[in-house]
Short mmCIF file of C-alpha atoms in Angstrom, two decimals:
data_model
loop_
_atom_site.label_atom_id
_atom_site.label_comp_id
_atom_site.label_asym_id
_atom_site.label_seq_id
_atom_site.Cartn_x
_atom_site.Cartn_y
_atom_site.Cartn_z
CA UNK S 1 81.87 142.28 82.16
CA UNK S 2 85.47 142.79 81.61
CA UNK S 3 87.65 140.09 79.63
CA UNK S 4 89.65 139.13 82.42
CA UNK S 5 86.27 138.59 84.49
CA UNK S 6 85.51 135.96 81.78
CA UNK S 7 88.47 134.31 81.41
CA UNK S 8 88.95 133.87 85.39
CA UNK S 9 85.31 132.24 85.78
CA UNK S 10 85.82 129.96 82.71
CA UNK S 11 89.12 128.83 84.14
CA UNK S 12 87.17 128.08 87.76
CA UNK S 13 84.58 125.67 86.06
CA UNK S 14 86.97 123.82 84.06
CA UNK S 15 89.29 123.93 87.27
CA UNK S 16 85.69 122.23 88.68
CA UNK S 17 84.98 119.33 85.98
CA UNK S 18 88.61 118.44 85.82
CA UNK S 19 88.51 117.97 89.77
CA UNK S 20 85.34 116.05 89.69
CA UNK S 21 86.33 113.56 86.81
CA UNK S 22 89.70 113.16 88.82
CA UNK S 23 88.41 112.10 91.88
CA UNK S 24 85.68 109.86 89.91
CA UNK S 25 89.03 108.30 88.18
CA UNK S 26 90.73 107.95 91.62
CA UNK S 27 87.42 106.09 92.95
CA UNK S 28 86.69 104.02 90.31
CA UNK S 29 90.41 102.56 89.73
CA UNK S 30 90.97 101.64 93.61
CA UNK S 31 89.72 98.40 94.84
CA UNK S 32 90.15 96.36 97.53
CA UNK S 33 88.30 92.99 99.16
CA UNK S 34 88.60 91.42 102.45
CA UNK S 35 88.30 87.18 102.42
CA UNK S 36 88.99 85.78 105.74
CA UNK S 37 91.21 87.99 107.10
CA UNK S 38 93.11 88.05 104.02
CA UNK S 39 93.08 91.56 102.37
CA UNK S 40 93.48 91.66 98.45
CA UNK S 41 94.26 94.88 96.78
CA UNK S 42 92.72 95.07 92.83
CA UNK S 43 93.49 98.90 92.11
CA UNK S 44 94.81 100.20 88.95
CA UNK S 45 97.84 102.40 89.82
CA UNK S 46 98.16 104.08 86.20
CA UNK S 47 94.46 104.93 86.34
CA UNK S 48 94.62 106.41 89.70
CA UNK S 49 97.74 108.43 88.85
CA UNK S 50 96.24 109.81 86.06
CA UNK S 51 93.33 110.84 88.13
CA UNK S 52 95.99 112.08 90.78
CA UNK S 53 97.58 114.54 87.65
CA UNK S 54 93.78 115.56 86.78
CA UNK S 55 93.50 116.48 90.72
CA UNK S 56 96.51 118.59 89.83
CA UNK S 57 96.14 120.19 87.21
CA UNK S 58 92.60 121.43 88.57
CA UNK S 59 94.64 123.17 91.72
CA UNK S 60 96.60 125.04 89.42
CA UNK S 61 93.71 125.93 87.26
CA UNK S 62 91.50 127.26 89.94
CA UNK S 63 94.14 129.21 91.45
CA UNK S 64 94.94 130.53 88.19
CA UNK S 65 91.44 131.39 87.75
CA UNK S 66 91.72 132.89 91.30
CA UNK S 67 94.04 134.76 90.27
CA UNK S 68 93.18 136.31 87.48
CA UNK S 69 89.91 137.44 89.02
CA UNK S 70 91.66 139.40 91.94
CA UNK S 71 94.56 140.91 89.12
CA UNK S 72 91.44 142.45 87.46
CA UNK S 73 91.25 145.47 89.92
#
């Protein structure tokens, strides 16, 4: 197994745990509760843009790791 290889499937299962604890920030900082028509938004905007920037940052990290596996030939 070359280097490259490595580094490209290492950077896919990071890529993978940063996209799942994203979306698990994103889900558990939005909130929202209906009361007689009424409907009252609790979310937590920082919380859910930093799980918007985690979301990000594992896009670029799995097509980096994309990437880097198809350079290898």
């Amino acid at each position: 197994m070359s280097t490259y290889k490595i580094i490209g499937i290492v950077l896919i299962v990071l890529s993978l745990g940063l996209g799942y604890l994203g979306l698990n920030k994103i889900s558990d900082n939005s909130a929202s509760i209906e009361v007689l028509d009424l409907k009252v938004d609790m979310s937590n905007s920082a919380g859910k843009e930093q799980g918007y920037i985690y979301v990000g940052l594992a896009v670029v990290l799995l097509g980096g790791g994309l990437y880097v596996l198809k350079k290898e030939k």
